[in-house]
mmCIF file of C-alpha atoms in Angstrom:
data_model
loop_
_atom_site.group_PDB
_atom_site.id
_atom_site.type_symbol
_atom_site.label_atom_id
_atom_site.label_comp_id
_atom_site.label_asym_id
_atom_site.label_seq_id
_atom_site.Cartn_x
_atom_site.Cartn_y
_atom_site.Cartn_z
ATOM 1 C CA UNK A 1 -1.434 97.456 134.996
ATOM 2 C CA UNK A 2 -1.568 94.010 136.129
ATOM 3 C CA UNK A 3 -1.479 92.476 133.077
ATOM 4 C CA UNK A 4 2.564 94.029 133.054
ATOM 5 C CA UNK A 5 3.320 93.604 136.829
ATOM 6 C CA UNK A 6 3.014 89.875 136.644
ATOM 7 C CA UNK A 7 5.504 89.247 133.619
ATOM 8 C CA UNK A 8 7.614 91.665 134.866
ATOM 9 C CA UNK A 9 7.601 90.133 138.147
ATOM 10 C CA UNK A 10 8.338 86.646 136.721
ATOM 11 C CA UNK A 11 11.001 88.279 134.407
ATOM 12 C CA UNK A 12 12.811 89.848 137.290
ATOM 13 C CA UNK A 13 12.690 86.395 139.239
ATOM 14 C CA UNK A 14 13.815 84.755 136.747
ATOM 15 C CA UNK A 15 17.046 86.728 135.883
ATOM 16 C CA UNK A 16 17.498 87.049 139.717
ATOM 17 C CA UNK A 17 17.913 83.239 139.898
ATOM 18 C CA UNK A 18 20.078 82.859 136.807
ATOM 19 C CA UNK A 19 22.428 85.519 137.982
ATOM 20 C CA UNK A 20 22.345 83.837 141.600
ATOM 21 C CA UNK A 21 24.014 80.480 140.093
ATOM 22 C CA UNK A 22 26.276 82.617 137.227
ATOM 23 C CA UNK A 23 27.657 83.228 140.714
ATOM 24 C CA UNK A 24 27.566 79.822 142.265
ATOM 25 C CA UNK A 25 30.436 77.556 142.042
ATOM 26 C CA UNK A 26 29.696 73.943 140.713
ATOM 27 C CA UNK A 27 27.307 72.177 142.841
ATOM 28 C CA UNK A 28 28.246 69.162 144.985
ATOM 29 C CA UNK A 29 27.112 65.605 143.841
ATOM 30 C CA UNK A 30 25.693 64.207 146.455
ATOM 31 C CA UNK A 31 26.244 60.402 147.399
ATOM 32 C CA UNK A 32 24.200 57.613 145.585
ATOM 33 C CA UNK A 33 22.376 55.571 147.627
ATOM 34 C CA UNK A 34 23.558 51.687 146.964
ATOM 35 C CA UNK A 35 20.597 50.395 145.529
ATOM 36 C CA UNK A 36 20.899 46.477 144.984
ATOM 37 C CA UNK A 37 17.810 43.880 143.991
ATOM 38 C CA UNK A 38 17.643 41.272 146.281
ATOM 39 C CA UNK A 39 15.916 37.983 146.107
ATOM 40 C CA UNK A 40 12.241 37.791 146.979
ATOM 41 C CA UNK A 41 10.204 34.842 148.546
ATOM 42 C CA UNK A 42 8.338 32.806 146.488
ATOM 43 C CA UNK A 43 10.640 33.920 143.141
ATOM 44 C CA UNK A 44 12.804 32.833 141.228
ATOM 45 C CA UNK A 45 15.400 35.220 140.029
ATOM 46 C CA UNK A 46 18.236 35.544 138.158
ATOM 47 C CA UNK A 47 20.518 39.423 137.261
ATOM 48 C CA UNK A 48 20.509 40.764 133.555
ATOM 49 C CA UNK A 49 23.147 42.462 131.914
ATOM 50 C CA UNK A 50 22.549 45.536 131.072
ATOM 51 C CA UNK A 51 22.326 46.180 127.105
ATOM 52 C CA UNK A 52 25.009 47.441 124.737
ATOM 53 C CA UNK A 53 22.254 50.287 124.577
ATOM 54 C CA UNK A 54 22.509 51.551 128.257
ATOM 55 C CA UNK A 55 26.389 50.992 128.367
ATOM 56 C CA UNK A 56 26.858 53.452 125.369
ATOM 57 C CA UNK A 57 24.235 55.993 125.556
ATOM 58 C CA UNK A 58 23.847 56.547 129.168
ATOM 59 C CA UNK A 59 26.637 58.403 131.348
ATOM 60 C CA UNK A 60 29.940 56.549 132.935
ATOM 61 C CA UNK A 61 28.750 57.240 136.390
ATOM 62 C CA UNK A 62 25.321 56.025 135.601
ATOM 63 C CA UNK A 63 24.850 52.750 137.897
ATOM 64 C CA UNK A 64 22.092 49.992 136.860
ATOM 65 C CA UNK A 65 21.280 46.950 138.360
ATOM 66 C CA UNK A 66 18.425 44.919 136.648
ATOM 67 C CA UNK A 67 16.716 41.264 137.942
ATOM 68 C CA UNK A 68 14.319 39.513 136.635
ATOM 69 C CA UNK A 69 11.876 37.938 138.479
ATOM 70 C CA UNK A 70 9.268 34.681 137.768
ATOM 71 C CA UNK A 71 6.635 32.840 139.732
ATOM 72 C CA UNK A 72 3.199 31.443 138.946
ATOM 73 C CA UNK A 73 1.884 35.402 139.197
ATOM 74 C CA UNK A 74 4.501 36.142 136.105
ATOM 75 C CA UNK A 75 7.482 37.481 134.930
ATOM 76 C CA UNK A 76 8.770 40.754 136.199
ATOM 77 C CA UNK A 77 11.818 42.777 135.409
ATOM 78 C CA UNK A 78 13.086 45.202 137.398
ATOM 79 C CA UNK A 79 15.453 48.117 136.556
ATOM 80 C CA UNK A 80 17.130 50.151 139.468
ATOM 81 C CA UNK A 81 18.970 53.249 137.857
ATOM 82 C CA UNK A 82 21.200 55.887 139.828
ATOM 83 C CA UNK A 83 21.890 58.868 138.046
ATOM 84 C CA UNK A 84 25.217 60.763 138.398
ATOM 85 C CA UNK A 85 26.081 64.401 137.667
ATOM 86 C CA UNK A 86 24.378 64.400 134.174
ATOM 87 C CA UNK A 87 20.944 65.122 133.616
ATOM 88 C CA UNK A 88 20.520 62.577 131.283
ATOM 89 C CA UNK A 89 21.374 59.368 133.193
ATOM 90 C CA UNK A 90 17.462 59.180 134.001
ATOM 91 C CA UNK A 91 14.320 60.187 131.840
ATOM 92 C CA UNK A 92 11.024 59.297 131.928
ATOM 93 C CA UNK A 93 9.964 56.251 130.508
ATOM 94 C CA UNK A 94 7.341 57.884 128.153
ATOM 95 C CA UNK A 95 10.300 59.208 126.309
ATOM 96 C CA UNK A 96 11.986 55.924 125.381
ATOM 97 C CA UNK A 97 9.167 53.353 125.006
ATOM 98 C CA UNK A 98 7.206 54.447 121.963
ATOM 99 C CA UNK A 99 11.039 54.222 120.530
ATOM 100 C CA UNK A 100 11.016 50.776 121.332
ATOM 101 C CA UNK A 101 7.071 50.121 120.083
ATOM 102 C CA UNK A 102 5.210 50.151 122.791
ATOM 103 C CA UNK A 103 2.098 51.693 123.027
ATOM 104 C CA UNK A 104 1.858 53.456 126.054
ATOM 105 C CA UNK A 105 -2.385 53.557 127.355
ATOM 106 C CA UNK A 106 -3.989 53.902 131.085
ATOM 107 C CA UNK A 107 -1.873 55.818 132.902
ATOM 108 C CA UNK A 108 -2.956 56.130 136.463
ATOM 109 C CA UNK A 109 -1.165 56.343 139.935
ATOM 110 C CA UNK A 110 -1.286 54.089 142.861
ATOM 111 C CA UNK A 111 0.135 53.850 146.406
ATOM 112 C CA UNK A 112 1.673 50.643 147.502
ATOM 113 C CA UNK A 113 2.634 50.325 151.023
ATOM 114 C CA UNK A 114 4.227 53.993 151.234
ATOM 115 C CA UNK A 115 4.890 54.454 147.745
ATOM 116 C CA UNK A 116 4.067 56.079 144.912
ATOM 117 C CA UNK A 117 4.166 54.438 141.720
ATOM 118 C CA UNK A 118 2.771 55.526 138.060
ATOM 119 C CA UNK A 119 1.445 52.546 136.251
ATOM 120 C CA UNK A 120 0.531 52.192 132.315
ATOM 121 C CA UNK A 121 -0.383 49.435 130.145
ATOM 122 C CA UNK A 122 1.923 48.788 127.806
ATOM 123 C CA UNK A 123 0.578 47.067 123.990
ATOM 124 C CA UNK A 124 3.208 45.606 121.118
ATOM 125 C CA UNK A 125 1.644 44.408 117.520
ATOM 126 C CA UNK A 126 1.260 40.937 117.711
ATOM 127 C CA UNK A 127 2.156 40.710 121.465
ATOM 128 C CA UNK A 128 -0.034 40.232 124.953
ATOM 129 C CA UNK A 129 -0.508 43.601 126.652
ATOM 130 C CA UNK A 130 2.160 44.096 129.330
ATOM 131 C CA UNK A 131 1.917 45.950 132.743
ATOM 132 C CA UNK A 132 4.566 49.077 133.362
ATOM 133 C CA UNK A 133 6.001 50.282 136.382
ATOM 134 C CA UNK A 134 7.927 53.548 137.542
ATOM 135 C CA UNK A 135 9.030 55.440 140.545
ATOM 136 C CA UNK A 136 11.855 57.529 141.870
ATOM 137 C CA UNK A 137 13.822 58.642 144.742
ATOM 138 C CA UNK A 138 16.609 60.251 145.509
ATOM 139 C CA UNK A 139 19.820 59.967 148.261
ATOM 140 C CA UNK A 140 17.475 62.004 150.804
ATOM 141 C CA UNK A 141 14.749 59.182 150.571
ATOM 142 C CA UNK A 142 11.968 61.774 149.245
ATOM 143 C CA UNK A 143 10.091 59.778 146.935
ATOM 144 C CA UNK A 144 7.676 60.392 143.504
ATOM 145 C CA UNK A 145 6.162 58.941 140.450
ATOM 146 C CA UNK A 146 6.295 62.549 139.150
ATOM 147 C CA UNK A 147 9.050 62.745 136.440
ATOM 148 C CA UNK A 148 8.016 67.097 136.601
ATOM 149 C CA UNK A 149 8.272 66.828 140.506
ATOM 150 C CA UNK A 150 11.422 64.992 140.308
ATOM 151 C CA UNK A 151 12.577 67.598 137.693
ATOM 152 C CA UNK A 152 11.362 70.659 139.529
ATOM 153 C CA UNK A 153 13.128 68.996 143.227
ATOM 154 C CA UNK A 154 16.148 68.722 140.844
ATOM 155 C CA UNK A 155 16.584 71.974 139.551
ATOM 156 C CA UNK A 156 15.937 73.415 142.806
ATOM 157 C CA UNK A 157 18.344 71.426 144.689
ATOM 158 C CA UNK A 158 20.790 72.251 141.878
ATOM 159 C CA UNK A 159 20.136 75.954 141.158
ATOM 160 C CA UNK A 160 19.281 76.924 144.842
ATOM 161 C CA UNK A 161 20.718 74.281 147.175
ATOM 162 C CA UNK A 162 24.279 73.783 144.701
ATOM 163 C CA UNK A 163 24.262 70.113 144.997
ATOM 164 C CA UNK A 164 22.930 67.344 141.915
ATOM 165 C CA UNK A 165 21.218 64.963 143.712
ATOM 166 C CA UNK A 166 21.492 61.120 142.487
ATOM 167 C CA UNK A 167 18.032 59.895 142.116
ATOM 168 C CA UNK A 168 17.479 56.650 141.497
ATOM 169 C CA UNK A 169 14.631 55.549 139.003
ATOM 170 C CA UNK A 170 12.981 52.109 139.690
ATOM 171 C CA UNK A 171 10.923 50.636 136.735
ATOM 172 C CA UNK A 172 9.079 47.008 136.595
ATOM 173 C CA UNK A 173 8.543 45.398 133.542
ATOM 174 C CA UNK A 174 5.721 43.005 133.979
ATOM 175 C CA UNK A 175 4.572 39.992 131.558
ATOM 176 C CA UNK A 176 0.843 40.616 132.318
ATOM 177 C CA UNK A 177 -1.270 43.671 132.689
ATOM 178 C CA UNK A 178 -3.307 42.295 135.329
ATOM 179 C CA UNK A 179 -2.587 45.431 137.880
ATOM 180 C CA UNK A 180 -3.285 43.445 140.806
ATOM 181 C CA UNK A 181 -0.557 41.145 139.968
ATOM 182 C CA UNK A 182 1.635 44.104 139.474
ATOM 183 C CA UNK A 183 0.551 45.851 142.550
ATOM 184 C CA UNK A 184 1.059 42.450 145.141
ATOM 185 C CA UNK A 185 4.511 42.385 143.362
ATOM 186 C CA UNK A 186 5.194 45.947 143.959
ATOM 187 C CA UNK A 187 4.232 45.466 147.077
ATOM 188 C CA UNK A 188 6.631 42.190 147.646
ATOM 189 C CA UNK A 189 9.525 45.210 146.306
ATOM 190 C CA UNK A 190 10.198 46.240 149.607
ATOM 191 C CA UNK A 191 12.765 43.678 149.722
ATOM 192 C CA UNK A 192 15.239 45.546 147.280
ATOM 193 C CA UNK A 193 18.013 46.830 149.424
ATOM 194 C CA UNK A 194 18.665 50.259 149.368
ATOM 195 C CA UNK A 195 21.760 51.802 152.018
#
């Protein structure tokens, strides 16, 4: 017997909540946060354009800022990305580098200050191992380095709450895989502006 109740349960849930937004009008996207890298002491930085890549495959209302960051400690580039009504303006990161050949190795989570990052190693043929960055967070401020939290928030807020939040998905680049280096500059992040 309960070996049927519990599929049928989850089968009846299931077509309760997709006839629940058959009936829903089209949710409300939700404000962006303005999300803009500012300059940090002790670095020198410069913006970067974003790629031909990220103009054409990403959504119009996709926004991206990007900076890039050296001192003595290294080089850091940071990526600020604010989805829009698509789905597909953000993705996790584990998607795209392997594309680009990286080897992705190490994964772990930290918490710097009061955030939540997910941190890899990243390794290239022929190339020094490199240090990889990621969180998100969305207009609301709730915060995760949990690309299935993120998703599950999102199709909740979607599906249940009719409104597409605009997360925003911060990633840093770094030229070494030293992780305290990464972490102090993390750390030293708090300066990006976000209203």
């Amino acid at each position: 017997m309960r070996k049927v109740l519990i599929p049928l349960t989850v089968a009846v849930l299931v077509v309760a909540v997709m006839l629940y937004q058959a009936r829903t009008v089209d949710p409300v996207l939700c404000e962006a946060p303005v999300v803009k890298l500012a300059e940090i002491d002790g670095f020198a930085s410069e913006p970067v354009a974003i790629s031909e890549a990220e103009r054409t495959i990403l959504p119009a209302d996709t926004v991206i800022d990007k900076r890039r960051y050296r001192s003595s400690d290294g080089e850091f580039l940071v990526s600020a990305v604010v989805g829009g009504r698509s789905k597909s303006s953000i993705h996790r990161p584990e998607l795209c580098l392997p594309s680009q050949g990286f080897q992705m190795t190490s994964p772990r989570t930290v918490e710097v200050g009061d955030v939540e990052w997910h941190l890899v190693t990243l390794a290239r043929k022929e190339a020094s191992s490199m240090g990889f960055a990621y969180t998100f967070f969305n207009q609301d401020g709730y915060r995760t380095s949990s690309h299935l939290r993120r998703i599950f928030r999102d199709v909740w807020d979607r599906s249940m709450c009719g409104r597409i939040d605009r997360w925003v998905m911060l990633t840093v680049h770094s030229s070494v895989s030293d992780e305290a280096r990464l972490t102090a500059f993390l750390a030293k992040l708090k300066e990006v502006t976000v209203k």
